[in-house]
Amino acid sequence: MSVIIIGAGPAGCEAAYQLAQAGEKVELIEQEAQPGGNLNNWYQLFPDRKSAQELNRQLILRLEHPNIRLHLGCMPTKIDRREGRFEVQLNDGALLTGQALLIAGGFQLFNAHRKEEYGYGIYENVITSVELENFFTNQRIQTSTGQLPKRVGFIHCVGSRDEKTCNFHCSKLCCVTAVKQAIELREILPEAEILCFYMDMRMFGPGYEEMYREAQEKYRIKFVRGRLSEASENKAKQVLIKAEDTLIGKPLKMTLDLMVLMVGMELSAGSRQLAEMTGIEKATNGFLRVKDPHFATNETNQKGIFLAGSCSSPMNLTDTLTDARSAALTIREYLKHIDL
Amino acid sequence: MKLEGKQQIWNDYQKEIANDQYYYARSCIRQTFFPGSEWAYLDILGNKLGKTVFDDPKHTTCTGIGYHSDVVPVETIMTVVARHFALMTEAGFENMTPSCITSFGIYTEILHTWEQHPEMEEKTREFLWKATGREFRKPRNLAHTSDVIYKFRNEIAAQKKYSLKDIHTGRPLQVVDHIGCHYAKMFPAKGIGGAEFPAVLSGMVTAWGGESIDYPERRHCCGFGFRNYLVLANRGFSVANSKKKFESMQPYEPDFIITNCPGCAMFLDKWQYTISEMEGITYGHNGYGIPVLTYEEMAALVLGYDPWEIGLQMHQVSVEPLLDKMGIPYVPEAKYKNAKGEDMGHPAYPTYLKVY
Amino acid sequence: MMNFWGFSIAEARVIDYDKNDKSLAEMLAEEMPTTRLCIGCGGCSATCTAGNLTEFNIRKLQMLLKRGETKDLRDQLHKCMLCGKCLLVCPRGVDTRKMILFLFRQLSEQDHNS
Amino acid sequence: MYYDPFVLPFTLGLNILLIYLIIKYARWIRTFSTEDRQTIRRNIFTLKTWKAGKEVFLESLVHHKIFRINPFLGYMHLCFGLGWFLLIVIGKIESLVYHTSIFNPPYFAIFFRYFHPAKETFPGSNVFAFFMDLILLMILSGLLLAWLKRLYSKALGLKRTTRHRPFDLLILTVLWLIFPLRFLAESFTSGLRGGGSFLTHTAGDFFNSFLPIEQLSYPAWWAYSSALGLFFLLLPFSRYMHIPTEIVYIFLKNWEVRQGKHFSGISQFQLYSCSRCGICIDRCQLGSSLGMTDTQPVYFLKKLRHGKEHSILVDNCLMCGRCEAACPVDLRLNALRLTQRQEDIRITKSTYEYIRPAAAKTTAKVAYFAGCMGHLTPGVIRSMQSIFHKAGVDYTFIDEGGSICCGRPMMLSGNHHTAAIIQEKNKASLEASGAELLVTSCPICYKTFKEDYRLDMQVLHHTEYLDILLREGALHPHCSDITTVFHNPCELGRGCQVYTAPEHILQTISHRIATAYEGKDALCCGGSLANLHISPQQRLQLAEDALNAYAAYRPDVLVTACPLCKKTFSQPGSSLPVQDIAELVDGQC
């Protein structure tokens, strides 16, 4: 029996390994030149500050399994279903067949240009959370003028919970990511003033609330409850922001040397294409709809096509990997039945 | 309200109260505004219950009001309190029974502080010695005088001449009990029934035939709050607090209010006049206001003391409607006569609040 | 209220939710369901031209209104210039400008009736 | 003396109508302001009157505008309008030629065939008869179209037709009866006594072959006269009131009587000039995108005229001006709607005391004003700053630190008094800069700066300014093969008649794709501040539909020139990039 997995991010890698271990043949397709997906852009992970690349390395290492065939730099151009088998045509000409199809196409980050009033791509010192991770990787934090930032602001909910970008959902991870990044930033910039501008702090995972407390107490991160409404740039290339300090009830303005936009998660373009090719329904939040939110979290409206990871909703890495294992289990169960 | 829940709390918050041999610490406000209360307490304990209470003439204010108003430093008040303990020790007593809730709070707080910071106790001993040449032992038992009455509520009930009942209908009187903030809010374990559902006064009320009202703002401060009342600019908040309590208790149609704190008794009584003058509002029935008694006065009435002898004419809100309900006889003409039968003069009539 | 002896009874600051008249808020919610969506992020009041120069705070005013506190509404609402900037930043799609217009009309009607 | 009792219904009806109209119009004109009266006096003996006459001919008779929008509908209206007019005029001439007296009563011409003994010829009598028949045929053909229109409105290229109340149906029936009755009366008379031409004569012979036309002829004239009389009596209470009123309105309009902020005499003329042709219905995006089919001007004016509840209709209008641009009668539909918005805001002079003139006097001759919305589109501001720099213009950015509202949104809510106070404050602050030229990025500000502020400096929208810079050679663009479609913001295009500047710019720097939404036909983005009714979700729907309409031309970029349009279009997250014209120019220079 063989399973075709599309997407070799953490979910695809983990599911591939679990299925391979269980004796299934796995065809793992990845459009990029290397596996790892969005994890490649991360430096450290919450809540334990694990090295993202270390986790990535472990996940990729396990792909060297005799049952796994990895197709890098490939994209499905056509997916057919013939006599209970899936035939996936790749852009490099290969034709893969399998009894089950697992979509692990993941998410993509919100395009911050769309929030024009925040000035991303216009003001020099406005960056996204991913770019900040990149700074961390290089251990180099500086403003466009080459200075150490004295005041850094994290803007939560950029492209999440925002009717104005038609993204109504909560991306769930940005709050804790902001807290994590603020802490990392503090370690590099012991003197800087670091602020988070939030609408609600959603510390849902184990150890997250504790991180939040630690950020306040130990790392002296300041939290302002207010949504950024607009930004401008002054002569010194600092970002002048406007928000309301809602807990005080007054408008607030301040200059930031560096503004970090906590961009939210959207269904990736690849996942969207796959959904169109295979007829998988989309949920109201734009992600792929699972068959049942309790009993069939990896199944879809299409028999034999399964989902793993954040193509079904924003997920942290813990949940992504758990979801991948769950998907592997669901697929094995499915394969057993079509055997009969 | 679920009685079981309250009983559980009452069981959790019990305290040790000495059985006899009390050193009595007077209250500034009580003896100024309700001198009859103090006399009644001493008389009940001495003559009705046969207890020994020592009322020491050398005893002074605890300076609690000054302390809470940031006028008296903590070292000073500790030394003053240490002197009280020294007087108690010298008189051969071990059981301290302050009449004032503020004092009770101060004693509790200081004893607790000394427990946590023995060096402060040492320092206080040194100050006291340097200032007065006195030494002291800490009281073995500290209880508020209302605790003492609570302890003997059943003994009093056995001797009672009148019940907290409307003699015309047999209906138990509905009583609002107001506990001084510093009785149990700072140290819930030191109050009978704790801070949330204190039983010290309601215990007396039920023992003597009445019913206690648990109304929403029961736990709220009477409004005295030291700086709130003492600073003129804050006085509006003080009276607003009392008003809030009256409005909250009004729907329960209370027959009277009792308090265990001298300040509260004064405030709940006199603010009724103030509110009526300011806003034309009166509480209680028919514009006469809600009578306010101290628990000593309530005990004395139950035991058959003459209302004027225990000083009920000192109250702003007339107590006559309450006396009539309980069937306690009184001579209206004697209300404003002194012990010699001379007329003391009659207070002016308020604009809105009706008086007898 | 009369000022006796140098003081008067302080007004309660508490939001008396039971006593407060919330009919205007109910009418507003009925008329414009999007006003129920506010999560109090403050985007509107931050961008507000009038709010940056005066006490006018539309987020607070509508929240007060929902609790039945309408005094501030009367004192502040007219400072709004109806420019509609708040509408453009609201992440919940609350029709803020229409809400203000509705309130203007209601207040004007109340004034008219009284 | 030619007389017969059957002329009475017609004569009575006509006279009552004339008296009614004279009284009604006089009363409306009496409410004109002194200013309006002066304007009329100034313009009445000028070429404007001649222009008005020409317009009356083109619009009231030929229905030239309707023709351009919809030839079928135009022909139908032409048949009725011009046909009836010619029937009257030629009929009158015919009667004059025969009778050689000007002072024959009106009914004589109308019922000429009855009074004129057919055998008695006069100069050109056959020619007249031929023309009269031809015109009647033309009217009857129009009538046929009108019937078809009621039955199959879509066949005539109309998505929707106006709905009628029972009274409208009554007068419509009467109107439709007039010409068939004339046809019958004339045919019967011809069949009986001869006369007429190819139509009535032939028909007369035909009817004579099987009908007792001797008995039918006289009643037919009665019926014809009665139908005419009844029509005249009903006319003031029906939509056909537009026939006489429109003519007066055209003259008033040409004499430059303006629709002001309040409902006035000229508003009354407009209200009664609406012919309910329904052209506004198809132009309205509220209808096409949101299925709202009751708020268009035709319904609004109808409710207003009949005093029906119209509070939602007052609010539910984008004021995009698409209807106004297409209105054959040229009614000021936005302004009319605005007159019905109430002043709800009670303010005093001190309410806006907090607004203080902020701009300091500068030496720069050019002042740039981004507008409040502009601060939410920093890309536009950034591009303008860059362009100023590239063109070497010394400028001052007067609302860099923020500004107050221009007052137009307030005005659009109907609160003119309040808006005036805001504008007064703002004007002081603008003029304090001492600049000679004010360039703004916001068409909303631009419109009100131009129309209401009476500033002592020149005002330009940045599109116009960029066009000047390009024409003067201050900027050096390189034309790219990037394809563009222009979305002309309502306030800029239809609002301020800025059409050529953006077109020229886009032709200079890009490959501009012409669309069906050029010039006056531009769509509304849906973000309109003038609509006080629709929900944010409905706005989004409007934006999506407009975007899709533009995207159908597959441009590389959709170009606009308004921060509000840009924000509105950015909401749905379309794959079509939306840029301000300033951003495009900056990128190409």
Short mmCIF file of C-alpha atoms in Angstrom, two decimals, chain C residues 31-32 34 47-54 56 76-90 92-98 100-101 103-109 111-112, chain D residues 311 315 341-348 351-352 354-355 372-373 375-376 403-405 407-410 412-413 415 418 422 527-536 539 563-564 567-568:
data_model
loop_
_atom_site.label_atom_id
_atom_site.label_comp_id
_atom_site.label_asym_id
_atom_site.label_seq_id
_atom_site.Cartn_x
_atom_site.Cartn_y
_atom_site.Cartn_z
CA GLU C 31 -31.00 48.56 14.25
CA MET C 32 -27.34 47.81 13.61
CA THR C 34 -22.64 45.09 13.80
CA THR C 47 -7.44 57.20 14.55
CA CYS C 48 -10.23 59.60 15.48
CA THR C 49 -9.55 63.20 14.60
CA ALA C 50 -11.78 64.58 17.32
CA GLY C 51 -10.57 61.99 19.82
CA ASN C 52 -7.00 63.13 19.48
CA LEU C 53 -7.95 66.66 20.40
CA THR C 54 -10.76 66.21 22.93
CA PHE C 56 -14.36 62.33 22.74
CA GLN C 76 -19.31 64.26 23.91
CA LEU C 77 -21.00 62.86 20.86
CA HIS C 78 -21.40 66.11 18.99
CA LYS C 79 -17.64 66.52 18.76
CA CYS C 80 -17.59 63.84 16.07
CA MET C 81 -17.09 65.23 12.58
CA LEU C 82 -18.43 62.12 10.81
CA CYS C 83 -15.26 61.82 8.74
CA GLY C 84 -15.58 58.03 8.72
CA LYS C 85 -11.96 57.19 9.41
CA CYS C 86 -13.01 54.93 12.28
CA LEU C 87 -15.00 52.90 9.82
CA LEU C 88 -11.88 52.15 7.84
CA VAL C 89 -9.84 50.77 10.72
CA CYS C 90 -12.38 48.71 12.63
CA ARG C 92 -14.69 43.81 13.42
CA GLY C 93 -16.61 45.66 10.74
CA VAL C 94 -18.63 47.74 13.15
CA ASP C 95 -20.50 50.39 11.24
CA THR C 96 -19.19 53.10 13.51
CA ARG C 97 -20.18 56.09 11.45
CA LYS C 98 -23.72 54.88 11.03
CA ILE C 100 -22.89 57.73 15.52
CA LEU C 101 -25.47 59.07 13.11
CA LEU C 103 -27.18 58.13 18.09
CA PHE C 104 -27.27 61.71 16.87
CA ARG C 105 -30.74 61.14 15.58
CA GLN C 106 -31.88 59.44 18.76
CA LEU C 107 -30.54 62.22 20.94
CA SER C 108 -32.08 64.80 18.70
CA GLU C 109 -35.39 62.97 18.90
CA ASP C 111 -34.47 66.48 22.82
CA HIS C 112 -37.36 67.07 20.55
CA SER D 311 -36.63 57.91 5.57
CA ASP D 315 -30.20 57.52 3.68
CA ARG D 341 -31.40 64.63 5.19
CA GLN D 342 -32.14 66.20 8.52
CA GLU D 343 -29.91 68.38 10.62
CA ASP D 344 -29.61 66.13 13.66
CA ILE D 345 -26.53 67.48 15.28
CA ARG D 346 -26.98 70.25 17.77
CA ILE D 347 -23.77 72.09 18.16
CA THR D 348 -22.68 75.55 19.04
CA THR D 351 -18.20 72.80 19.95
CA TYR D 352 -15.26 72.94 17.59
CA TYR D 354 -10.75 72.63 20.05
CA ILE D 355 -9.82 72.98 16.40
CA CYS D 372 -7.63 62.34 7.00
CA MET D 373 -8.14 59.23 4.89
CA HIS D 375 -3.10 59.07 6.48
CA LEU D 376 -4.39 55.54 6.17
CA SER D 403 -5.71 67.33 10.34
CA ILE D 404 -9.36 67.72 11.03
CA CYS D 405 -12.08 66.60 8.72
CA GLY D 407 -16.51 68.80 6.62
CA ARG D 408 -17.83 67.19 3.47
CA PRO D 409 -18.72 63.90 5.18
CA MET D 410 -20.67 65.96 7.70
CA LEU D 412 -23.26 64.54 3.22
CA SER D 413 -25.05 63.54 6.39
CA ASN D 415 -25.80 68.59 8.75
CA THR D 418 -22.34 71.85 11.49
CA ILE D 422 -15.97 72.77 10.59
CA GLY D 527 -16.93 52.99 0.32
CA SER D 528 -19.08 56.07 -0.11
CA LEU D 529 -19.54 58.11 3.03
CA ALA D 530 -22.78 59.44 1.66
CA ASN D 531 -24.65 56.20 2.08
CA LEU D 532 -25.93 56.19 5.60
CA HIS D 533 -27.80 52.94 5.37
CA ILE D 534 -25.92 49.95 3.98
CA SER D 535 -23.86 47.65 6.18
CA PRO D 536 -20.12 47.01 5.96
CA ARG D 539 -20.09 47.75 1.08
CA PRO D 563 -7.55 57.02 -0.51
CA LEU D 564 -11.04 55.84 0.36
CA LYS D 567 -8.84 51.28 1.13
CA THR D 568 -12.20 49.95 0.06
#
